[in-house]
């Protein structure tokens, strides 16, 4: 273990007292005299220079494009329970995630208890719909809730298509041939992938269980899909339709690249990952 300053090499601050995330890109993360330093080459989010990283006060380091990390830096992070994940620009992809999370399994255990009881499971599903639609739906049947969700999302697609002047004939997605869809549907596919990456980061940071979804059930990332859906109509579809309109106006633009760029900008503007983390905490820390 590298010797640290002020004895911090043996200190471990509880995650509840930490300050969340730090974003690093286009530079080298290394350890020097027990301190974590990032030598930045310069980017739109971080000016060139050498920065001391207060890793003991962080839960998660997000290492973006152009970033590298040394073995000693990884050892230092692991020693203090600070996670590191490699992400795409703006958090639109999640490429790797080690064991992460807070010092205890409180949120995961509460998630499991709420999921295991059919009554509390539907209670969390209703809370998710309330977060999305601004009202608590009185229905308790999962099928009825999904039906209401489908109708409201369909109407939202129509309204957003009008706002962004995108021709819209309905949601169409062929898993066997995703490229066969029209431009707006392809844009939604790309945007959904970006938002799911942000949701994966939030789930990893809170050490909740990806497989235990409350609305989605069969996917191994069911809970990730639940969390991503919380911002479907406020982030995913607006990003998709804005990119689709831009590509229709300028055929030289590449749709997936345009979606990624706009998604990354939206994530920064909305502090999306931080917001999703807070949504997860809110779901499980309140009474079901």
C-alpha positions in Angstrom: 0.0 0.0 0.0 1.3 3.4 -0.9 1.9 5.7 2.1 -0.7 8.5 2.1 -0.7 12.0 3.6 -2.2 12.5 7.1 -2.7 8.8 7.5 -5.4 8.7 4.9 -4.2 5.4 3.5 -6.0 3.7 6.4 -9.1 5.9 6.5 -12.4 4.9 4.8 -15.2 7.4 4.8 -18.7 5.9 4.7 -20.4 6.3 1.3 -23.3 8.1 3.0 -20.9 11.0 3.7 -19.3 11.1 0.2 -20.1 13.4 -2.7 -21.1 11.0 -5.5 -19.3 11.1 -8.8 -16.4 12.7 -10.6 -16.0 12.8 -14.4 -12.5 12.5 -16.0 -11.6 12.2 -19.6 -8.6 12.7 -22.0 -5.9 12.3 -19.5 -4.0 9.9 -17.2 -5.1 8.8 -13.7 -2.2 7.8 -11.5 -1.1 7.5 -7.9 1.7 9.7 -6.5 2.8 9.6 -2.8 -0.6 8.1 -1.8 -2.5 10.8 -3.6 -4.6 10.2 -6.7 -3.8 12.6 -9.5 -5.2 13.2 -13.0 -3.1 14.7 -15.6 -5.6 16.2 -18.0 -4.7 16.9 -21.7 -7.6 19.3 -21.9 -11.2 18.8 -23.0 -14.5 20.7 -23.1 -15.2 19.6 -19.5 -11.8 19.9 -17.9 -8.9 22.3 -18.7 -5.4 21.0 -19.2 -3.5 20.6 -16.0 -2.8 18.3 -13.0 -5.6 17.7 -10.5 -5.6 16.1 -7.1 -8.6 13.8 -6.9 -10.3 13.6 -3.4 -11.1 9.9 -4.0 -11.8 9.2 -0.3 -14.8 11.5 -0.6 -16.1 10.0 -3.9 -18.3 6.9 -4.5 -17.5 6.5 -8.2 -15.0 7.8 -10.7 -16.3 7.9 -14.3 -13.4 7.5 -16.8 -14.4 8.8 -20.2 -12.8 8.7 -23.7 -9.1 9.2 -23.9 -8.6 8.3 -20.3 -6.1 5.9 -18.9 -5.5 4.5 -15.4 -2.4 3.0 -13.7 -2.3 -0.2 -11.6 -1.4 1.8 -8.5 -4.4 4.1 -9.0 -6.7 1.1 -9.1 -5.2 -0.3 -5.9 -5.7 3.0 -4.2 -9.3 3.2 -5.3 -10.0 -0.4 -4.3 -8.4 0.2 -0.8 -10.9 3.0 -0.1 -14.0 1.4 -1.7 -14.2 4.0 -4.5 -15.5 2.5 -7.7 -14.2 3.2 -11.2 -16.1 2.6 -14.4 -15.2 3.2 -18.1 -18.0 5.1 -19.9 -18.7 6.6 -23.2 -18.7 10.3 -23.8 -21.3 12.0 -21.5 -22.1 8.6 -20.0 -23.9 7.3 -23.1 -22.2 3.9 -22.8 -21.0 1.7 -19.9 -18.1 -0.5 -20.8 -17.1 -2.0 -17.5 -18.2 -2.1 -13.9 -16.4 -3.8 -11.0 -18.0 -4.5 -7.7 -19.3 -1.2 -6.5 -21.7 0.3 -4.0 -22.1 1.7 -0.5 -20.6 0.1 2.6 -23.7 -1.9 3.3 -26.4 -3.7 1.4 -29.3 -1.7 2.7 -30.8 -0.6 -0.6 -30.3 -4.0 -2.2 -31.9 -5.8 0.7 -34.9 -3.3 0.7 -35.2 -3.8 -3.0 -35.3 -7.5 -2.6 -37.9 -7.4 0.1 -40.1 -5.0 -1.8 -39.8 -7.1 -5.0 -40.6 -10.4 -3.2 -44.0 -9.3 -1.9 -46.6 -8.9 -4.7 -48.3 -6.1 -2.9 -45.2 -4.0 -2.4 -43.9 -4.8 -5.8 -47.0 -3.3 -7.4 -46.7 -0.4 -5.0 -43.2 0.4 -6.3 -44.4 0.0 -9.9 -47.2 2.6 -9.2 -44.7 4.9 -7.6 -42.6 4.7 -10.8 -45.6 5.5 -12.9 -46.4 8.5 -10.5 -42.8 9.8 -11.1 -43.3 9.6 -14.8 -46.9 10.8 -15.2 -47.3 13.1 -12.2 -50.2 11.2 -10.6 -50.8 8.1 -8.6 -52.7 5.6 -10.7 -55.5 3.8 -8.7 -55.1 0.5 -10.5 -53.3 -2.4 -8.9 -53.2 -4.8 -11.8 -49.7 -4.9 -13.6 -51.4 -5.5 -16.9 -53.8 -2.5 -16.5 -50.8 -0.3 -15.5 -48.8 -1.3 -18.5 -51.9 -0.6 -20.7 -52.2 2.9 -19.3 -48.5 3.4 -19.7 -48.6 2.3 -23.3 -51.4 4.7 -24.1 -49.8 7.7 -22.5 -46.4 7.0 -24.0 -48.0 6.7 -27.4 -49.7 10.1 -27.0 -46.4 11.6 -25.8 -44.6 10.3 -28.9 -47.2 12.0 -31.0 -46.9 15.3 -29.2 -43.1 15.3 -29.3 -43.1 14.4 -33.0 -45.2 17.5 -33.6 -42.9 19.6 -31.5 -39.8 18.5 -33.4 -41.5 18.3 -36.8 -40.7 14.6 -37.2 -42.9 12.4 -39.4 -44.3 9.8 -37.0 -46.2 6.6 -37.9 -45.9 4.9 -34.6 -43.2 2.9 -32.6 -41.7 0.2 -34.7 -38.8 -2.0 -33.6 -37.7 -5.2 -35.2 -35.1 -6.8 -32.9 -33.9 -9.0 -35.8 -33.4 -6.1 -38.1 -33.2 -2.8 -36.1 -31.8 -0.9 -39.1 -35.0 -1.5 -41.1 -36.9 1.1 -39.0 -37.5 4.7 -40.2 -35.2 7.5 -39.0 -37.3 8.5 -35.9 -37.5 4.9 -34.7 -33.8 4.3 -35.3 -33.1 7.5 -33.3 -35.2 6.2 -30.4 -33.3 2.9 -30.5 -30.0 4.7 -30.2 -31.2 7.2 -27.6 -32.6 4.3 -25.5 -29.2 2.6 -25.5 -27.6 5.8 -24.3 -30.1 6.3 -21.5 -29.9 2.6 -20.4 -26.1 3.1 -20.0 -26.8 6.1 -17.6 -29.3 3.9 -15.7 -26.7 1.1 -15.5 -24.2 3.5 -13.9 -26.9 4.6 -11.4 -27.8 1.0 -10.5 -24.1 0.1 -10.2 -23.4 3.2 -8.0 -26.3 2.3 -5.6 -25.4 -1.4 -5.5 -29.0 -2.3 -6.3 -29.9 -5.5 -8.2 -30.3 -5.2 -12.0 -32.4 -8.4 -12.4 -35.2 -7.4 -9.9 -37.4 -5.1 -11.9 -40.8 -3.9 -10.8 -42.3 -3.1 -14.2 -40.0 -5.1 -16.5 -39.6 -8.7 -15.5 -37.8 -11.0 -17.9 -34.6 -9.1 -18.8 -31.4 -9.6 -16.8 -31.4 -5.8 -16.7 -35.0 -5.4 -15.7 -34.4 -2.9 -13.0 -32.1 -0.9 -15.3 -34.9 -0.7 -17.8 -37.3 0.4 -15.1 -35.0 3.3 -14.2 -34.3 4.2 -17.8 -38.1 4.5 -18.4 -38.4 7.1 -15.7 -36.9 9.6 -18.2 -38.2 8.1 -21.4 -40.5 11.1 -22.2 -38.3 13.8 -20.7 -34.9 12.7 -22.1 -34.9 9.7 -24.4 -37.5 10.7 -26.9 -36.7 14.4 -27.0 -33.0 13.6 -27.7 -34.1 11.1 -30.4 -36.5 13.4 -32.2 -34.1 16.3 -32.1 -31.4 14.2 -33.6 -33.7 12.8 -36.2 -34.8 16.2 -37.3 -31.2 17.4 -37.5 -30.3 14.4 -39.7 -33.3 14.9 -42.0 -32.2 18.6 -42.4 -28.6 17.6 -43.0 -28.1 14.2 -44.8 -24.3 14.4 -44.1 -24.9 13.9 -40.4 -24.6 10.3 -39.0 -27.7 9.4 -37.0 -26.1 7.4 -34.2 -23.3 9.9 -33.7 -25.7 12.7 -33.6 -27.9 10.9 -31.0 -24.8 10.2 -28.9 -23.7 13.8 -29.0 -27.1 15.2 -28.1 -27.5 12.5 -25.4 -24.2 13.4 -23.8 -25.1 17.1 -23.8 -28.5 16.4 -22.2 -26.9 14.2 -19.5 -24.6 17.0 -18.5 -27.3 19.6 -18.6 -29.8 17.6 -16.6 -27.1 15.9 -14.3 -29.0 12.8 -15.4 -26.9 10.1 -13.6 -27.0 12.0 -10.3 -30.8 12.4 -10.8 -31.3 8.7 -11.4 -29.3 7.8 -8.3 -31.6 10.0 -6.3 -34.7 8.5 -7.9 -33.5 5.0 -6.9 -32.9 6.1 -3.3 -36.3 7.8 -3.2 -38.0 4.6 -4.5 -36.6 2.4 -1.8 -36.1 4.7 1.2 -39.7 5.8 1.3 -42.5 3.5 2.6 -43.9 1.4 -0.2 
